[in-house]
Coordinates of C-alpha atoms in Angstrom, one line a residue:
Chain A
X1 CA -10.4 101.0 4.6
X2 CA -7.1 101.0 2.9
X3 CA -7.3 97.7 1.2
X4 CA -7.5 97.7 -2.5
X5 CA -10.8 97.4 -4.3
X6 CA -11.5 96.8 -8.0
X7 CA -14.9 98.1 -9.1
X8 CA -16.1 95.4 -11.5
X9 CA -18.9 97.7 -12.8
X10 CA -16.4 100.3 -14.0
X11 CA -14.0 97.6 -15.3
X12 CA -16.7 95.7 -17.2
X13 CA -19.4 98.0 -18.6
X14 CA -21.3 95.0 -19.9
X15 CA -21.7 93.7 -16.3
X16 CA -23.0 97.1 -15.3
X17 CA -25.6 97.0 -18.0
X18 CA -26.6 93.5 -17.1
X19 CA -26.9 94.3 -13.4
X20 CA -28.9 97.4 -14.0
X21 CA -31.4 95.4 -16.1
X22 CA -34.6 94.6 -14.2
X23 CA -34.6 91.2 -15.9
X24 CA -31.8 89.2 -14.4
X25 CA -33.1 88.8 -10.9
X26 CA -36.7 87.8 -11.6
X27 CA -35.4 85.5 -14.4
X28 CA -33.0 83.8 -12.0
X29 CA -35.7 83.6 -9.3
X30 CA -38.2 82.1 -11.7
X31 CA -35.7 79.5 -12.6
X32 CA -34.9 78.6 -9.0
X33 CA -38.6 78.7 -8.2
X34 CA -39.3 76.1 -10.8
X35 CA -36.8 73.8 -9.2
X36 CA -38.2 74.7 -5.8
X37 CA -41.7 73.8 -6.8
X38 CA -40.4 70.4 -8.1
X39 CA -38.5 69.9 -4.9
X40 CA -41.7 70.5 -2.9
X41 CA -43.8 68.3 -5.2
X42 CA -41.3 65.4 -5.1
X43 CA -41.0 65.9 -1.4
X44 CA -44.7 65.7 -0.7
X45 CA -45.7 63.2 -3.4
X46 CA -42.6 61.2 -4.3
X47 CA -40.9 58.1 -2.8
X48 CA -40.1 58.2 0.9
X49 CA -36.6 56.8 0.0
X50 CA -34.5 59.9 0.3
X51 CA -31.7 58.6 -2.0
X52 CA -34.3 58.2 -4.8
X53 CA -36.1 61.5 -4.3
X54 CA -35.2 64.6 -6.3
X55 CA -36.1 66.9 -3.4
X56 CA -33.7 65.4 -1.0
X57 CA -30.9 65.0 -3.4
X58 CA -31.2 68.4 -5.0
X59 CA -31.7 70.4 -1.8
X60 CA -29.4 68.6 0.6
X61 CA -26.6 67.6 -1.8
X62 CA -26.6 69.8 -4.9
X63 CA -27.9 73.1 -3.5
X64 CA -26.1 72.7 -0.2
X65 CA -22.8 71.9 -1.9
X66 CA -23.1 74.8 -4.4
X67 CA -24.1 77.2 -1.6
X68 CA -21.4 76.3 0.9
X69 CA -18.5 75.5 -1.4
X70 CA -19.0 78.1 -4.2
X71 CA -21.6 80.7 -3.7
X72 CA -20.9 81.8 -0.1
X73 CA -17.1 81.9 -0.1
X74 CA -16.9 83.6 -3.5
X75 CA -20.1 85.5 -4.0
X76 CA -21.4 86.2 -0.5
X77 CA -25.2 86.6 -0.5
X78 CA -25.7 86.1 -4.2
X79 CA -27.9 83.1 -3.4
X80 CA -30.2 85.5 -1.5
X81 CA -30.6 87.5 -4.7
X82 CA -31.9 84.5 -6.6
X83 CA -33.5 82.6 -3.8
X84 CA -37.1 81.5 -4.7
X85 CA -38.5 81.7 -1.2
X86 CA -39.1 85.5 -1.1
X87 CA -40.1 85.7 -4.7
X88 CA -43.9 85.2 -4.6
X89 CA -44.3 87.5 -1.6
X90 CA -42.1 90.2 -3.1
X91 CA -44.0 90.1 -6.4
X92 CA -47.3 90.4 -4.5
X93 CA -46.0 93.5 -2.7
X94 CA -44.8 95.0 -5.9
X95 CA -47.8 93.8 -8.0
X96 CA -45.4 92.9 -10.7
X97 CA -42.4 90.7 -11.4
X98 CA -40.1 92.5 -13.7
X99 CA -41.1 96.1 -14.3
X100 CA -41.2 98.8 -11.6
X101 CA -44.9 99.2 -10.9
X102 CA -45.6 102.8 -9.9
X103 CA -46.8 103.4 -6.3
X104 CA -45.9 102.1 -2.9
X105 CA -45.4 98.5 -2.0
X106 CA -48.6 96.7 -1.1
X107 CA -48.5 95.4 2.5
X108 CA -50.1 96.1 5.8
X109 CA -47.0 98.1 6.5
X110 CA -46.4 96.8 10.0
X111 CA -43.1 97.7 11.6
X112 CA -40.8 94.9 12.7
X113 CA -40.4 95.0 16.5
X114 CA -37.3 96.8 17.6
X115 CA -36.1 94.0 20.1
X116 CA -36.1 91.6 17.1
X117 CA -34.0 93.7 14.8
X118 CA -31.0 91.4 15.1
X119 CA -30.3 87.7 14.2
X120 CA -31.3 86.1 17.5
X121 CA -34.5 84.8 15.8
X122 CA -32.4 83.4 13.0
X123 CA -30.0 81.8 15.4
X124 CA -32.9 80.1 17.2
X125 CA -34.5 79.0 13.9
X126 CA -31.3 77.5 12.7
X127 CA -30.7 75.7 15.9
X128 CA -34.3 74.4 15.8
X129 CA -33.8 73.1 12.3
X130 CA -30.4 71.7 13.1
X131 CA -31.8 69.7 16.0
X132 CA -34.2 68.0 13.6
X133 CA -31.7 67.9 10.7
X134 CA -31.1 64.1 10.8
X135 CA -34.8 63.5 10.0
X136 CA -35.3 66.5 7.8
X137 CA -32.3 65.5 5.6
X138 CA -33.6 62.0 5.2
X139 CA -37.4 62.3 4.9
X140 CA -38.6 63.8 1.6
X141 CA -42.0 64.5 3.1
X142 CA -40.5 66.6 5.9
X143 CA -38.2 68.5 3.5
X144 CA -41.2 69.2 1.3
X145 CA -43.4 70.5 4.2
X146 CA -40.5 72.5 5.6
X147 CA -39.8 74.3 2.3
X148 CA -43.5 74.9 1.6
X149 CA -43.7 76.3 5.1
X150 CA -40.8 78.7 4.4
X151 CA -42.6 79.8 1.2
X152 CA -45.9 80.4 2.9
X153 CA -44.3 82.2 5.9
X154 CA -42.4 84.4 3.5
X155 CA -45.6 85.4 1.7
X156 CA -47.3 86.0 5.1
X157 CA -44.4 88.3 6.1
X158 CA -44.6 90.1 2.8
X159 CA -48.3 90.8 3.5
X160 CA -47.7 92.0 7.0
X161 CA -44.4 93.9 6.6
X162 CA -42.8 95.9 3.9
X163 CA -39.8 94.6 2.0
X164 CA -37.8 91.5 2.9
X165 CA -38.3 91.4 6.6
X166 CA -38.5 87.6 6.3
X167 CA -35.0 87.4 4.7
X168 CA -33.5 90.0 7.0
X169 CA -34.7 88.9 10.4
X170 CA -36.3 85.4 10.1
X171 CA -34.8 83.1 7.5
X172 CA -32.5 80.7 9.3
X173 CA -30.5 80.1 6.2
X174 CA -30.1 83.8 5.5
X175 CA -28.6 84.2 9.0
X176 CA -25.6 82.1 8.4
X177 CA -25.2 83.2 4.8
X178 CA -25.0 86.8 6.1
X179 CA -22.3 85.9 8.6
X180 CA -20.2 83.9 6.1
X181 CA -20.6 86.6 3.4
X182 CA -18.3 88.7 5.5
X183 CA -15.6 86.5 4.0
X184 CA -16.6 86.9 0.4
X185 CA -14.4 88.9 -2.0
X186 CA -17.4 90.6 -3.5
X187 CA -19.2 93.7 -2.1
X188 CA -21.7 96.3 -3.2
X189 CA -20.5 99.6 -1.8
X190 CA -20.8 103.3 -2.5
X191 CA -17.8 104.8 -4.3
X192 CA -17.8 108.1 -2.5
X193 CA -19.5 108.5 0.9
X194 CA -19.5 112.3 0.5
X195 CA -21.7 112.1 -2.6
X196 CA -24.3 110.1 -0.6
X197 CA -24.2 112.5 2.3
X198 CA -25.0 115.4 0.1
X199 CA -27.6 113.6 -2.0
X200 CA -30.8 114.5 -0.2
X201 CA -33.4 112.3 -1.9
X202 CA -31.9 109.0 -0.9
X203 CA -33.2 107.2 -4.0
X204 CA -31.5 104.0 -3.0
X205 CA -33.7 103.8 0.1
X206 CA -37.0 105.1 -1.2
X207 CA -36.7 104.0 -4.9
X208 CA -37.3 105.8 -8.1
X209 CA -39.6 105.5 -11.1
X210 CA -37.5 102.6 -12.4
X211 CA -36.3 101.0 -9.2
X212 CA -37.5 100.0 -5.7
X213 CA -35.9 101.1 -2.5
X214 CA -33.5 98.6 -0.9
X215 CA -35.6 95.5 -0.1
X216 CA -33.2 94.7 2.7
X217 CA -33.8 98.0 4.5
X218 CA -30.1 98.9 4.2
X219 CA -28.8 102.4 3.4
X220 CA -25.9 101.9 1.1
X221 CA -24.4 105.2 2.1
X222 CA -23.3 103.8 5.4
X223 CA -23.0 100.2 4.4
X224 CA -19.7 98.7 5.6
X225 CA -20.3 95.0 5.7
X226 CA -22.0 92.4 3.5
X227 CA -24.0 90.9 6.3
X228 CA -27.3 92.4 5.3
X229 CA -26.8 93.3 1.7
X230 CA -28.8 90.9 -0.5
X231 CA -26.8 91.8 -3.7
X232 CA -30.1 92.5 -5.5
X233 CA -28.5 95.6 -7.0
X234 CA -31.7 97.6 -6.6
X235 CA -29.5 100.5 -5.3
X236 CA -27.3 100.3 -8.5
X237 CA -30.5 100.8 -10.5
X238 CA -31.7 103.6 -8.3
X239 CA -28.5 105.7 -7.8
X240 CA -28.7 108.8 -10.1
X241 CA -25.1 109.6 -9.2
X242 CA -23.7 106.4 -10.4
X243 CA -22.1 106.1 -7.0
X244 CA -22.5 102.3 -6.3
X245 CA -19.7 99.9 -7.2
X246 CA -19.5 96.1 -7.2
X247 CA -16.1 95.6 -5.8
X248 CA -13.6 92.8 -5.8
X249 CA -11.7 92.9 -2.6
X250 CA -9.5 90.7 -0.3
X251 CA -11.2 87.8 1.3
X252 CA -12.5 88.5 4.8
X253 CA -12.3 92.2 4.7
X254 CA -15.6 92.7 6.6
X255 CA -14.3 90.6 9.5
X256 CA -12.1 93.6 10.4
X257 CA -14.9 96.2 10.5
X258 CA -14.8 96.8 14.2
X259 CA -17.7 99.1 14.8
X260 CA -20.6 96.7 14.0
X261 CA -19.7 93.6 15.8
X262 CA -22.5 92.2 17.9
X263 CA -23.3 89.4 20.3
X264 CA -26.0 87.8 18.1
X265 CA -23.6 87.5 15.2
X266 CA -20.9 86.2 17.6
X267 CA -23.2 83.5 18.7
X268 CA -24.0 82.7 15.0
X269 CA -20.3 82.1 14.6
X270 CA -20.3 79.7 17.6
X271 CA -23.5 77.9 16.5
X272 CA -22.2 77.4 12.9
X273 CA -18.8 76.1 14.2
X274 CA -20.5 73.8 16.7
X275 CA -23.1 72.5 14.2
X276 CA -20.4 71.7 11.6
X277 CA -18.6 69.6 14.3
X278 CA -21.8 67.9 15.5
X279 CA -23.1 67.1 12.0
X280 CA -19.7 65.6 11.2
X281 CA -19.8 63.4 14.4
X282 CA -23.4 62.4 14.0
X283 CA -23.7 61.9 10.3
X284 CA -20.2 60.8 9.3
X285 CA -19.2 59.0 12.5
X286 CA -19.7 55.2 13.1
X287 CA -21.8 55.6 16.2
X288 CA -25.2 54.0 15.5
X289 CA -26.6 54.8 18.9
X290 CA -26.0 58.5 18.3
X291 CA -27.7 58.3 14.9
X292 CA -30.6 56.5 16.6
X293 CA -31.0 59.3 19.1
X294 CA -30.9 62.0 16.4
X295 CA -33.3 59.9 14.3
X296 CA -36.0 60.3 16.9
X297 CA -36.4 56.6 17.4
X298 CA -37.6 57.4 20.9
X299 CA -38.9 60.7 22.1
X300 CA -36.8 60.5 25.3
X301 CA -33.7 59.6 23.3
X302 CA -34.2 62.6 21.0
X303 CA -34.8 64.9 24.0
X304 CA -31.5 63.7 25.3
X305 CA -29.8 64.4 22.0
X306 CA -31.5 67.8 21.6
X307 CA -30.4 68.8 25.1
X308 CA -26.8 67.8 24.4
X309 CA -27.0 69.5 21.0
X310 CA -28.1 72.8 22.7
X311 CA -25.6 72.5 25.5
X312 CA -22.7 72.1 23.0
X313 CA -23.9 75.0 20.9
X314 CA -24.9 77.5 23.5
X315 CA -22.7 76.6 26.5
X316 CA -19.7 74.3 25.8
X317 CA -18.2 76.0 22.7
X318 CA -19.0 79.6 23.7
X319 CA -18.0 78.8 27.3
X320 CA -14.6 77.4 26.3
X321 CA -14.1 80.4 24.0
X322 CA -15.0 82.8 26.9
X323 CA -12.3 81.2 29.0
X324 CA -9.9 81.5 26.1
X325 CA -10.6 85.3 25.9
X326 CA -10.2 85.6 29.6
X327 CA -6.8 84.1 29.2
X328 CA -6.1 86.3 26.2
X329 CA -6.9 89.4 28.2
X330 CA -4.8 88.2 31.1
X331 CA -1.7 87.4 28.9
X332 CA -1.9 90.5 26.8
X333 CA -2.9 93.0 29.3
X334 CA -5.5 94.4 27.0
X335 CA -7.9 96.9 28.6
X336 CA -11.0 96.0 26.7
X337 CA -13.7 94.1 28.6
X338 CA -13.8 90.3 28.4
X339 CA -17.3 90.7 26.9
X340 CA -15.9 93.0 24.1
X341 CA -13.0 90.7 23.4
X342 CA -15.3 87.6 23.4
X343 CA -17.6 89.2 20.8
X344 CA -14.9 90.6 18.6
X345 CA -12.7 87.6 18.6
X346 CA -15.6 85.3 17.7
X347 CA -15.5 86.8 14.2
X348 CA -12.0 85.3 13.9
X349 CA -13.6 81.9 14.0
X350 CA -15.7 82.6 10.9
X351 CA -13.1 81.3 8.4
X352 CA -12.6 78.1 10.3
X353 CA -16.3 77.6 10.7
X354 CA -16.8 77.9 6.9
X355 CA -13.8 75.6 6.3
X356 CA -15.4 73.0 8.6
X357 CA -18.7 73.2 6.7
X358 CA -16.9 72.8 3.4
X359 CA -14.8 69.8 4.6
X360 CA -18.0 68.2 6.0
X361 CA -19.9 68.9 2.7
X362 CA -17.1 67.5 0.5
X363 CA -17.8 64.1 2.1
X364 CA -21.4 64.4 1.0
X365 CA -20.6 65.2 -2.6
X366 CA -17.9 62.7 -3.1
X367 CA -19.9 59.9 -1.5
X368 CA -23.5 60.7 -2.5
X369 CA -23.1 62.9 -5.6
X370 CA -23.8 60.0 -7.9
X371 CA -27.5 59.9 -6.7
X372 CA -28.1 63.0 -8.8
X373 CA -28.0 61.0 -12.1
X374 CA -30.8 58.6 -11.4
X375 CA -33.1 61.2 -9.7
X376 CA -32.9 63.4 -12.8
X377 CA -34.5 60.5 -14.8
X378 CA -37.0 59.6 -12.0
X379 CA -37.5 62.6 -9.8
X380 CA -40.5 61.2 -7.9
X381 CA -39.0 57.7 -7.6
X382 CA -42.1 56.4 -9.3
X383 CA -40.2 54.2 -11.8
X384 CA -39.9 56.7 -14.6
X385 CA -36.9 56.8 -16.8
X386 CA -37.1 60.2 -18.5
X387 CA -33.5 60.4 -19.8
X388 CA -32.5 56.8 -19.5
X389 CA -30.4 57.2 -16.3
X390 CA -32.7 55.9 -13.6
X391 CA -30.8 52.7 -13.1
X392 CA -27.3 54.3 -12.7
X393 CA -25.9 52.7 -9.6
X394 CA -24.6 54.6 -6.6
X395 CA -20.9 55.1 -7.0
X396 CA -18.7 57.1 -4.6
X397 CA -16.3 59.2 -6.5
X398 CA -12.5 59.9 -6.1
X399 CA -12.5 59.0 -2.3
X400 CA -8.7 58.8 -2.4
X401 CA -8.6 62.6 -2.8
X402 CA -11.2 63.4 -0.2
X403 CA -9.0 63.4 3.0
X404 CA -6.4 65.6 1.3
X405 CA -9.0 68.0 0.2
X406 CA -10.5 68.1 3.7
X407 CA -7.1 68.7 5.3
X408 CA -6.2 71.5 2.9
X409 CA -9.6 73.2 3.4
X410 CA -9.2 73.0 7.2
X411 CA -5.6 74.3 7.1
X412 CA -6.6 77.2 4.9
X413 CA -9.4 78.0 7.3
X414 CA -7.2 77.7 10.4
X415 CA -4.4 80.0 9.0
X416 CA -7.1 82.5 7.9
X417 CA -8.7 82.4 11.3
X418 CA -5.4 82.9 13.2
X419 CA -4.5 85.8 11.0
X420 CA -8.0 87.3 11.5
X421 CA -7.8 86.8 15.3
X422 CA -4.4 88.5 15.3
X423 CA -5.8 91.5 13.3
X424 CA -8.8 91.8 15.6
X425 CA -6.4 91.7 18.6
X426 CA -4.3 94.4 16.9
X427 CA -7.4 96.7 16.8
X428 CA -7.7 96.4 20.6
X429 CA -4.0 96.7 21.3
X430 CA -3.4 99.7 19.1
X431 CA -5.6 101.8 21.3
X432 CA -3.2 101.3 24.2
X433 CA 0.1 101.3 22.4
X434 CA 1.1 104.7 23.8
X435 CA 0.8 103.6 27.4
X436 CA 2.0 100.1 27.1
X437 CA 5.2 98.5 28.5
X438 CA 5.1 96.2 25.5
X439 CA 4.5 97.1 21.9
X440 CA 1.0 96.8 20.4
X441 CA 2.3 94.0 18.2
X442 CA 3.3 92.0 21.3
X443 CA 0.0 92.6 23.0
X444 CA -1.8 91.4 19.9
X445 CA 0.4 88.4 19.7
X446 CA -0.2 87.4 23.3
X447 CA -3.9 88.0 22.9
X448 CA -3.9 85.8 19.8
X449 CA -2.0 82.9 21.4
X450 CA -5.0 81.4 23.4
X451 CA -7.6 82.0 20.6
X452 CA -5.3 80.5 18.0
X453 CA -4.9 77.6 20.4
X454 CA -8.7 77.2 20.5
X455 CA -8.9 77.3 16.7
X456 CA -6.1 74.8 16.4
X457 CA -7.9 72.5 18.9
X458 CA -11.1 72.7 16.9
X459 CA -9.2 71.9 13.7
X460 CA -7.6 68.8 15.3
X461 CA -11.1 67.7 16.4
X462 CA -12.3 67.9 12.8
X463 CA -9.2 65.9 11.7
X464 CA -9.9 63.3 14.3
X465 CA -13.5 62.9 13.0
X466 CA -12.5 62.8 9.3
X467 CA -9.2 60.9 9.5
X468 CA -8.4 59.7 13.0
Chain B
X1 CA 10.3 90.0 0.9
X2 CA 13.5 88.0 1.4
X3 CA 13.1 88.2 5.2
X4 CA 9.5 87.0 4.9
X5 CA 10.5 84.0 2.8
X6 CA 13.4 83.2 5.2
X7 CA 10.9 83.2 8.1
X8 CA 8.7 80.8 6.2
X9 CA 11.5 78.5 5.1
X10 CA 12.0 76.6 8.4
X11 CA 8.3 75.7 8.8
X12 CA 8.1 74.8 5.1
X13 CA 11.0 72.4 5.6
X14 CA 9.4 70.9 8.8
X15 CA 6.1 70.6 6.8
X16 CA 7.9 68.7 4.1
X17 CA 9.4 66.4 6.8
X18 CA 6.0 65.8 8.3
X19 CA 4.7 64.9 4.8
X20 CA 7.4 62.6 3.8
X21 CA 9.1 61.1 6.8
X22 CA 8.5 57.3 6.9
X23 CA 6.1 56.4 9.8
X24 CA 6.1 52.6 9.5
X25 CA 9.4 51.9 11.3
X26 CA 7.7 49.9 14.0
X27 CA 5.3 48.0 11.7
X28 CA 3.8 44.9 13.4
X29 CA 4.1 41.5 11.8
X30 CA 1.0 40.8 9.6
X31 CA -1.6 38.4 11.0
X32 CA -5.0 37.3 10.0
X33 CA -7.8 39.2 11.8
X34 CA -11.3 37.9 11.8
X35 CA -14.3 40.0 12.5
X36 CA -18.1 39.4 12.5
X37 CA -19.9 42.6 11.6
X38 CA -23.6 42.8 12.1
X39 CA -25.5 45.2 9.9
X40 CA -28.8 46.6 11.2
X41 CA -30.7 49.8 10.5
X42 CA -28.6 52.1 10.6
X43 CA -25.4 50.9 12.1
X44 CA -22.6 48.3 11.8
X45 CA -21.6 46.4 15.0
X46 CA -18.7 46.7 15.8
X47 CA -18.6 50.3 14.5
X48 CA -14.8 50.4 14.2
X49 CA -12.3 47.7 13.1
X50 CA -8.6 48.2 13.8
X51 CA -5.9 46.3 11.9
X52 CA -2.3 46.7 10.9
X53 CA -1.0 47.2 7.5
X54 CA -0.4 43.8 5.8
X55 CA -3.0 42.0 7.9
X56 CA -5.3 39.6 6.2
X57 CA -8.8 40.8 7.1
X58 CA -11.6 38.4 7.1
X59 CA -15.1 39.9 7.7
X60 CA -18.2 37.9 8.2
X61 CA -21.1 40.2 7.4
X62 CA -24.5 39.4 8.8
X63 CA -27.8 41.4 8.3
X64 CA -30.1 41.3 11.3
X65 CA -33.2 43.1 10.0
X66 CA -33.4 44.0 6.2
X67 CA -31.1 43.6 3.3
X68 CA -27.8 45.5 3.7
X69 CA -24.6 45.9 1.9
X70 CA -21.0 46.7 2.7
X71 CA -18.9 49.0 0.5
X72 CA -15.4 49.6 1.8
X73 CA -13.9 52.9 0.5
X74 CA -10.8 52.5 -1.6
X75 CA -10.7 48.7 -1.2
X76 CA -12.9 47.6 -4.1
X77 CA -15.1 45.7 -1.7
X78 CA -18.9 45.7 -2.2
X79 CA -21.1 42.8 -1.0
X80 CA -24.8 42.4 -0.3
X81 CA -26.3 40.3 2.5
X82 CA -29.8 39.0 3.1
X83 CA -31.3 38.9 6.6
X84 CA -30.4 35.7 8.3
X85 CA -27.6 34.9 6.0
X86 CA -23.9 35.9 6.1
X87 CA -21.3 36.8 3.5
X88 CA -17.5 36.5 4.0
X89 CA -15.1 39.2 2.7
X90 CA -11.4 38.7 2.6
X91 CA -8.7 41.2 1.7
X92 CA -5.2 42.3 2.7
X93 CA -5.1 45.7 4.4
X94 CA -2.4 47.2 2.2
X95 CA -3.5 50.9 2.4
X96 CA -3.2 52.7 5.7
X97 CA -5.5 55.2 7.2
X98 CA -9.2 55.4 8.1
X99 CA -11.6 53.9 5.5
X100 CA -15.3 54.1 5.9
X101 CA -17.5 51.1 5.1
X102 CA -21.0 52.0 4.1
X103 CA -24.2 50.3 3.5
X104 CA -24.6 49.9 -0.3
X105 CA -28.2 48.7 -0.4
X106 CA -30.9 51.2 0.3
X107 CA -32.1 50.1 3.7
X108 CA -34.2 52.9 5.0
X109 CA -34.3 56.6 5.9
X110 CA -30.8 56.9 7.3
X111 CA -29.2 54.5 4.8
X112 CA -26.7 57.2 3.4
X113 CA -25.4 57.6 7.0
X114 CA -25.0 53.9 7.9
X115 CA -21.3 54.0 8.3
X116 CA -18.5 51.9 10.0
X117 CA -14.8 52.5 10.1
X118 CA -11.8 50.4 9.2
X119 CA -8.6 51.9 10.7
X120 CA -5.4 50.4 9.2
X121 CA -2.4 51.3 11.3
X122 CA -0.1 53.2 11.1
X123 CA -2.6 55.9 10.3
X124 CA -0.1 58.0 8.4
X125 CA -2.7 60.4 7.0
X126 CA -4.0 61.4 10.4
X127 CA -0.5 61.7 11.9
X128 CA 0.7 63.8 9.1
X129 CA -2.4 66.0 9.1
X130 CA -2.0 66.6 12.8
X131 CA 1.7 67.5 12.3
X132 CA 0.8 69.9 9.4
X133 CA -1.8 71.6 11.5
X134 CA 0.6 72.2 14.3
X135 CA 3.3 73.5 11.9
X136 CA 0.8 75.7 10.1
X137 CA -0.5 77.2 13.4
X138 CA 3.0 77.8 14.7
X139 CA 4.2 79.2 11.4
X140 CA 1.3 81.6 11.3
X141 CA 2.0 82.8 14.8
X142 CA 5.7 83.3 14.2
X143 CA 5.1 85.0 10.9
X144 CA 2.6 87.4 12.5
X145 CA 4.9 88.3 15.4
X146 CA 7.7 89.1 12.9
X147 CA 5.6 90.8 10.2
X148 CA 2.5 92.2 11.8
X149 CA -0.2 93.0 9.2
X150 CA -0.6 96.7 8.6
X151 CA 3.0 97.5 9.8
X152 CA 5.7 98.3 7.3

């Protein structure tokens, strides 16, 4: 890849020392785990009023906002490095928390089934959660059970399988973080591939006396994308050749890695885009009947809602994009199959999808952010007043700026998507440049026209929901 | 670099036009508009109120089940109503655009999402946002056709 990279570990030696330390990750995980335990406890034992419950406010407003607006766009999978959910299971496998305990990981050592070595399970898990999201987001008890369930499931997977199989193949949140981390300007990569090729012991995979092998089952020597790198830096600690860098790079570089694009990830892009639209319609729209369906007020009503939800996610949005790629192929004369164009161009929607989520999440923070102050003083909603702020009233903040911020976010996402779609089309058109009647640039432009139209249409839909 | 800037200049000028061109040339004569809004878990009925800039808006708010409130974004309106009673709200719709009104009294699980909409026409913000989106998309396509990434 010709794009410039700045290795932060070479530029800032103190950062290298900090990252190589075995302390930072468990320390951060213990901190997030303490919040996580409080979230579960407040969810299970606290008030059922979501707006007065620490669990609801801190998970679905604070954590979500920090994750989607800051961590994913700028730091990729950094959350996965400090996420509390795999902590207890991983520490059980390792029989320790900080130091490298000698010997192999303790687990039954089952192998994850080959047909499931993709993110289809994560796609299904996310869709399942999303269908129930209106009730999960508003019922502390459900949030508490759900998170406790994740924790227990992660421990179970750590007992059955080695390393972070749960994070890599099961966690529904990890699935979309992986996809959107392709956008992030931060990457862990080897500095010189030849060094890895000649290095026979592969310490980054199997571990050393002071480090574990990659918990994400990734071989850094061939790593080209962020999708499955958990940024735990275990490979940095392991590499005896000092051949791993933490690079600053242009946003979205991984979206242009053409050899590893897959249908499961393409569908993740569609699901995330569709869900951000649907969440905006259901939760921010004025349609009470739709909220009633999503709120499971009747089983038949919810079944109708769930069916519609799945149809939009799995048929309508991908179907419309399929037609768009058929048109793109027809207009441009590209020789690649529609299937290939469909999968590849889906990655062009990743920036717009993330922009949609950010725009949606901004509404949450501006409107409901003030709930944070009282729940800090009374996390269970039991009438406590620990820091004297439990009676601070709900106050929406700076709503005058909200539409402008949403529009700017969506426009940045749209232009980024169109540029990415064009560059993906360029990759297809360059293969045929020698034989074409038109230049490869023209082919790419004509291939981009319909997909850019699709992205523009989606942006206008967002604008209609937020401002129209 | 000069060629690139020149390519971006026309869309930038159009974008400025979209942002600042006056859109209230056909403004309607202000009138008084009366609405009765019923609040019940977790919706307002009617869900959307449409008025014109300058209209005097009179809303009679009724709660049909539990205590509800009505907070209108950017209009400094916040009232509370008990079931079986009504409250009247009056204001002049001076700001244009879409403003959400929200329940301001915790009324149950979906309380944070109990939302209605007041649309004050002309909805400049939406029209300008649509215009900017189309300009941005077209500008991106024109720019990419003239200066394809990766080509000198």
